[in-house]
């Protein structure tokens, strides 16, 4: 069983690459499901099919598509919780319709996408699942949520659950009754599913997170922060796709500077995401849509490779916290103490390494925990740089 999750900054090509990957998997005889949580119903646009809804529909042999509908999911599976939370606001004089809107907590769509995955894996219905996630800044929070809730679920159930706990915060302002038994039972079942889901997401043999970037500063920086978060959360990142690269032989001088700029950014991305598997994807002459164009794109991306393969399984860098000390470890092969330097700029760490063609600079985002810490010590051994921060 494989779960492949695509994320990246908005507009980088997540949906196109998710669909292309799903088609390639199906062509290789993996029974595949692609799931999207985008309210714009992008799967219908990409595949040029209709009626992609809350139940898997067949797109082609071996490939099924599903569009998560959070309202329907909540009504069918968690209606008791929603009604209970909404009643709290309603009793405070809030309009009933508005009460339900507020009770629909942020990120519910993404959470339901993950819960549907847990359902399909539990019932062993597909060989591969491809998830088209939202912009990476949000996606990683939702991926970590099952682990967070799974770990503290038992404690939460000691007094309240995730959703009823949210409602209980308003108890001093309300006269609502004790939490109904059906709400507690729904929450118990939900926490069990989240605990199983957390094990799936952090298992590198099952789950791979793949980052989509364009050769520009904003999407690369966004993906670097996503990589840092994934490493902190224990989610395996195995591939970075650099998308929308202009061909070098464009017969138009207007693109000359763009091509030169992209070339620099591609090199920067390769340095920043080393040793992950990097795939370069060209900018097509027209919009990619429809089965055949997406299949052509899949062949260009993966060639003879099986997309279900785990291309890399390790942490690019890791943070180890011990008391008031935090240590950053990252791979830097062929580097010694005489050919690199490190400087800190706010919440970023700049590492400058001397390579065959000159200095290469990699800027690594630092976690919030380092805000009150100072850069204390830097060591290098066996191709690993260790940076120590202390309060």
XYZ file of C-alpha atoms in Angstrom:
391
model
C 0.000 0.000 0.000
C 1.305 3.460 -0.924
C 0.060 6.930 -0.044
C 1.593 9.720 -2.159
C 0.814 13.289 -1.113
C 1.517 16.265 -3.366
C 1.771 19.770 -1.983
C 3.419 23.102 -2.748
C 2.710 26.781 -3.145
C -0.508 27.654 -4.985
C -0.147 27.603 -8.774
C 2.950 25.389 -8.916
C 1.126 22.483 -10.577
C 0.052 20.201 -7.712
C -3.162 18.984 -9.323
C -1.633 18.325 -12.756
C 1.215 16.315 -11.244
C -1.119 14.460 -8.876
C -3.319 13.429 -11.807
C -0.327 12.527 -13.993
C 1.087 10.336 -11.222
C -2.271 8.615 -10.703
C -2.561 7.811 -14.428
C 0.982 6.375 -14.523
C 0.218 4.203 -11.471
C -2.965 2.885 -13.071
C -1.112 2.173 -16.334
C 1.332 0.080 -14.280
C -1.619 -1.984 -12.968
C -1.757 -0.414 -9.514
C -5.382 0.049 -8.542
C -5.284 3.772 -7.745
C -7.494 6.373 -6.107
C -6.840 10.105 -6.425
C -8.399 12.383 -3.809
C -8.742 16.161 -3.917
C -9.923 18.520 -1.209
C -10.020 21.552 -3.512
C -13.523 23.092 -3.452
C -13.015 24.219 -7.075
C -13.428 20.577 -8.231
C -10.080 20.651 -10.060
C -10.126 16.886 -10.756
C -13.054 17.334 -13.130
C -11.160 20.094 -14.954
C -7.896 18.138 -15.126
C -9.355 14.833 -16.322
C -12.092 16.561 -18.382
C -14.757 14.362 -16.791
C -17.935 15.182 -14.913
C -19.563 13.998 -11.711
C -16.440 13.559 -9.566
C -18.053 13.532 -6.147
C -17.897 12.148 -2.628
C -17.787 8.529 -3.832
C -14.979 7.103 -5.998
C -15.850 7.193 -9.701
C -13.964 5.364 -12.440
C -11.840 7.643 -14.654
C -10.126 4.853 -16.596
C -9.154 1.220 -16.002
C -7.575 0.997 -12.582
C -8.028 4.687 -11.733
C -10.737 6.218 -9.561
C -11.276 9.818 -8.445
C -12.920 11.312 -5.367
C -13.713 14.904 -4.436
C -14.128 15.414 -0.686
C -17.289 17.287 0.257
C -16.784 18.445 3.865
C -20.427 19.377 4.410
C -21.630 15.938 3.315
C -18.882 14.183 5.295
C -19.760 16.064 8.448
C -23.490 15.495 8.037
C -23.142 11.753 7.368
C -20.448 10.835 9.904
C -20.135 13.575 12.513
C -23.561 15.209 12.580
C -23.935 14.631 16.321
C -20.777 16.629 17.052
C -21.687 19.448 14.672
C -25.200 19.793 16.077
C -23.895 19.810 19.621
C -21.260 22.509 18.999
C -23.692 24.595 16.933
C -26.292 24.427 19.722
C -23.826 26.144 22.071
C -23.610 29.185 19.821
C -27.320 29.104 19.053
C -28.214 29.328 22.742
C -26.159 32.486 22.938
C -28.602 34.078 20.494
C -26.575 33.453 17.332
C -28.507 32.781 14.137
C -28.826 28.992 13.634
C -27.304 29.048 10.146
C -24.356 31.115 11.357
C -23.933 28.790 14.331
C -23.370 25.874 11.972
C -20.888 27.907 9.924
C -18.825 28.740 13.020
C -19.019 25.150 14.269
C -17.374 24.041 10.985
C -13.828 24.323 12.307
C -10.990 25.503 10.018
C -9.254 22.738 8.075
C -12.188 20.324 8.219
C -11.951 19.640 4.472
C -8.342 18.524 4.756
C -9.062 16.485 7.885
C -11.882 14.651 6.115
C -9.576 13.942 3.157
C -7.191 12.220 5.545
C -9.991 10.321 7.264
C -11.242 9.010 3.918
C -7.710 7.743 3.261
C -7.735 5.917 6.604
C -11.039 4.317 5.612
C -9.760 3.067 2.242
C -6.487 1.766 3.715
C -8.321 0.014 6.540
C -10.540 -1.788 4.033
C -7.610 -2.428 1.640
C -9.540 -1.141 -1.370
C -6.645 0.334 -3.378
C -2.965 -0.325 -4.025
C -2.087 3.370 -4.202
C -3.757 6.590 -3.083
C -2.673 9.980 -4.426
C -3.730 13.016 -2.393
C -3.761 16.496 -3.937
C -3.271 18.688 -0.863
C -3.663 22.478 -0.535
C -0.801 24.978 -0.362
C 2.023 23.486 1.703
C 1.899 26.055 4.510
C -1.465 24.654 5.568
C -1.045 21.059 4.423
C 1.637 20.098 6.934
C -0.511 21.191 9.871
C -3.299 18.869 8.763
C -0.880 15.998 8.201
C 0.452 16.405 11.748
C -2.988 16.785 13.326
C -3.728 13.000 13.446
C -0.428 12.349 15.243
C -1.050 15.148 17.714
C -4.596 14.055 18.491
C -3.692 10.366 18.443
C -1.010 10.923 21.071
C -3.195 12.916 23.443
C -6.511 11.241 22.625
C -6.704 9.230 25.814
C -6.079 12.331 27.930
C -8.670 14.291 25.998
C -11.263 11.607 26.526
C -10.666 11.868 30.252
C -12.811 14.993 30.276
C -13.769 16.044 26.747
C -12.904 15.213 23.176
C -11.570 17.285 20.316
C -14.819 18.936 19.269
C -16.788 18.831 22.482
C -13.667 20.175 24.188
C -13.827 23.124 21.810
C -17.433 23.682 22.757
C -16.704 23.285 26.468
C -14.523 26.384 26.337
C -17.743 28.342 26.031
C -19.387 26.687 29.041
C -18.959 29.733 31.343
C -21.018 31.751 28.883
C -23.655 29.138 28.312
C -26.125 26.917 30.086
C -25.751 23.819 27.908
C -26.364 20.377 29.280
C -23.858 17.594 29.826
C -22.164 16.258 26.662
C -24.568 13.714 25.087
C -23.417 10.046 24.973
C -23.719 9.904 21.171
C -21.252 12.798 20.864
C -18.758 11.021 23.136
C -19.094 7.789 21.132
C -18.520 9.578 17.832
C -15.425 11.211 19.295
C -14.057 7.903 20.612
C -14.378 6.400 17.136
C -12.844 9.502 15.567
C -9.813 9.433 17.889
C -9.224 5.753 17.134
C -9.238 6.519 13.407
C -6.879 9.465 13.888
C -4.471 7.298 15.866
C -4.334 4.734 13.044
C -3.981 7.534 10.505
C -1.008 9.000 12.381
C 0.809 5.662 12.122
C 0.136 5.569 8.379
C 1.391 9.104 7.761
C 4.717 8.675 9.576
C 5.468 5.254 8.050
C 7.988 5.912 5.231
C 7.187 2.556 3.613
C 3.578 3.715 3.129
C 3.594 7.522 2.903
C 5.658 9.888 0.769
C 5.245 13.650 0.707
C 6.259 15.186 -2.637
C 6.927 18.900 -3.078
C 6.094 20.834 -6.240
C 8.069 24.017 -6.859
C 8.557 26.457 -9.715
C 12.028 27.874 -10.436
C 11.350 31.068 -8.483
C 12.251 32.380 -5.054
C 8.794 32.315 -3.484
C 7.851 28.706 -4.239
C 11.339 27.393 -3.383
C 11.336 29.177 -0.005
C 7.805 27.902 0.643
C 8.897 24.330 -0.109
C 12.013 24.635 2.073
C 9.833 25.551 5.037
C 7.517 22.647 4.193
C 10.533 20.329 4.140
C 11.659 21.629 7.531
C 8.169 21.045 8.954
C 7.936 17.553 7.443
C 11.267 16.614 9.000
C 10.060 17.887 12.380
C 6.784 15.979 12.062
C 8.444 12.733 10.945
C 6.846 12.671 7.460
C 9.086 11.263 4.727
C 9.751 13.572 1.750
C 11.195 11.641 -1.193
C 10.750 13.808 -4.325
C 10.885 17.456 -5.351
C 9.481 18.317 -8.786
C 10.740 21.567 -10.307
C 7.880 22.461 -12.636
C 7.292 25.000 -15.437
C 10.873 25.213 -16.715
C 11.244 27.156 -19.964
C 13.128 25.174 -22.653
C 16.581 26.629 -23.324
C 15.984 26.807 -27.090
C 12.964 29.150 -27.038
C 13.316 31.240 -30.242
C 12.446 34.505 -28.542
C 14.893 36.933 -26.912
C 12.149 38.017 -24.492
C 12.682 34.762 -22.545
C 16.483 34.938 -22.405
C 16.598 36.555 -18.960
C 13.859 34.270 -17.685
C 15.804 31.199 -18.805
C 18.978 32.489 -17.138
C 17.058 33.290 -13.947
C 15.385 29.868 -13.898
C 18.725 28.165 -14.439
C 20.089 29.825 -11.280
C 16.975 28.907 -9.311
C 17.104 25.277 -10.466
C 20.667 25.026 -9.176
C 19.583 26.662 -5.920
C 16.733 24.153 -5.544
C 19.045 21.198 -6.166
C 21.376 22.501 -3.457
C 18.565 23.260 -1.019
C 16.836 19.892 -1.367
C 19.894 17.641 -1.561
C 19.870 14.586 -1.310
C 16.191 14.281 -2.315
C 15.276 12.928 -5.734
C 14.872 15.953 -8.049
C 12.697 15.850 -11.181
C 12.724 18.670 -13.723
C 9.505 19.312 -15.656
C 9.227 21.599 -18.649
C 6.712 24.368 -19.235
C 4.264 23.080 -21.841
C 3.018 25.012 -24.849
C -0.561 24.805 -23.604
C -2.572 23.945 -20.544
C -2.277 20.330 -19.447
C -5.710 18.724 -19.270
C -7.305 15.502 -20.407
C -6.130 11.906 -19.968
C -3.710 11.796 -22.895
C -1.887 15.050 -22.096
C -1.595 14.069 -18.439
C -0.288 10.643 -19.471
C 2.303 12.301 -21.704
C 3.375 14.456 -18.758
C 3.637 11.381 -16.515
C 5.960 9.696 -19.007
C 8.127 12.827 -19.163
C 8.336 12.961 -15.357
C 8.845 9.308 -14.479
C 10.006 7.717 -17.761
C 10.507 4.018 -16.886
C 10.239 4.572 -13.136
C 7.289 3.371 -11.060
C 5.859 6.393 -9.151
C 4.972 4.081 -6.258
C 8.677 3.609 -5.559
C 10.090 5.291 -2.441
C 12.788 7.472 -4.023
C 14.362 8.553 -0.733
C 13.837 7.476 2.863
C 15.667 9.547 5.438
C 15.642 13.004 6.987
C 17.361 15.701 4.962
C 18.027 17.446 8.251
C 16.777 16.952 11.775
C 16.365 18.936 14.958
C 17.140 17.249 18.282
C 16.034 19.051 21.470
C 17.551 18.310 24.839
C 16.615 20.609 27.716
C 17.613 24.136 26.766
C 19.709 22.956 23.799
C 18.618 22.285 20.222
C 20.909 20.623 17.672
C 20.441 20.846 13.899
C 22.037 17.999 11.924
C 22.250 18.091 8.131
C 24.094 16.191 5.446
C 26.965 18.016 3.737
C 29.185 15.468 1.945
C 32.632 16.468 0.685
C 32.631 19.423 3.133
C 35.329 20.161 5.694
C 35.814 22.861 8.321
C 37.914 24.969 5.937
C 35.411 25.334 3.101
C 32.139 26.345 4.730
C 30.726 29.051 6.960
C 27.442 29.483 8.816
C 25.558 32.649 9.732
C 22.176 33.217 11.322
C 19.744 35.833 10.030
C 16.601 35.990 12.183
C 14.719 32.708 11.780
C 16.965 31.463 8.943
C 20.368 29.795 8.924
C 22.634 30.528 5.934
C 25.187 27.822 5.119
C 27.846 28.727 2.562
C 29.858 25.803 1.161
C 32.720 26.013 -1.333
C 32.016 23.787 -4.325
C 33.805 23.065 -7.600
C 32.257 26.125 -9.257
C 32.412 28.506 -6.292
C 30.410 29.043 -3.126
C 26.935 27.531 -2.808
C 24.560 29.076 -0.276
C 21.699 27.157 1.317
C 19.255 28.993 3.584
C 17.453 26.728 6.065
C 14.336 27.911 7.938
C 14.608 27.463 11.691
C 11.760 26.237 13.931
C 10.027 28.631 16.318
C 11.796 26.969 19.270
C 15.059 28.703 18.284
C 13.658 32.234 18.662
C 15.001 32.590 22.219
C 18.224 30.674 21.483
C 21.667 31.724 20.312
C 23.924 29.936 17.844
C 26.386 28.281 20.231
C 28.597 25.842 18.314
C 29.187 24.317 14.858
C 30.834 20.932 14.263
C 31.408 18.792 11.177
C 32.151 15.065 11.086
C 31.579 12.236 8.605
C 29.817 14.551 6.161
C 27.351 15.789 8.821
C 27.180 19.400 10.015
C 25.940 19.844 13.597
C 24.760 23.286 14.665
C 24.006 23.765 18.363
C 21.611 26.423 19.681
C 21.350 27.285 23.367
C 19.058 29.536 25.388
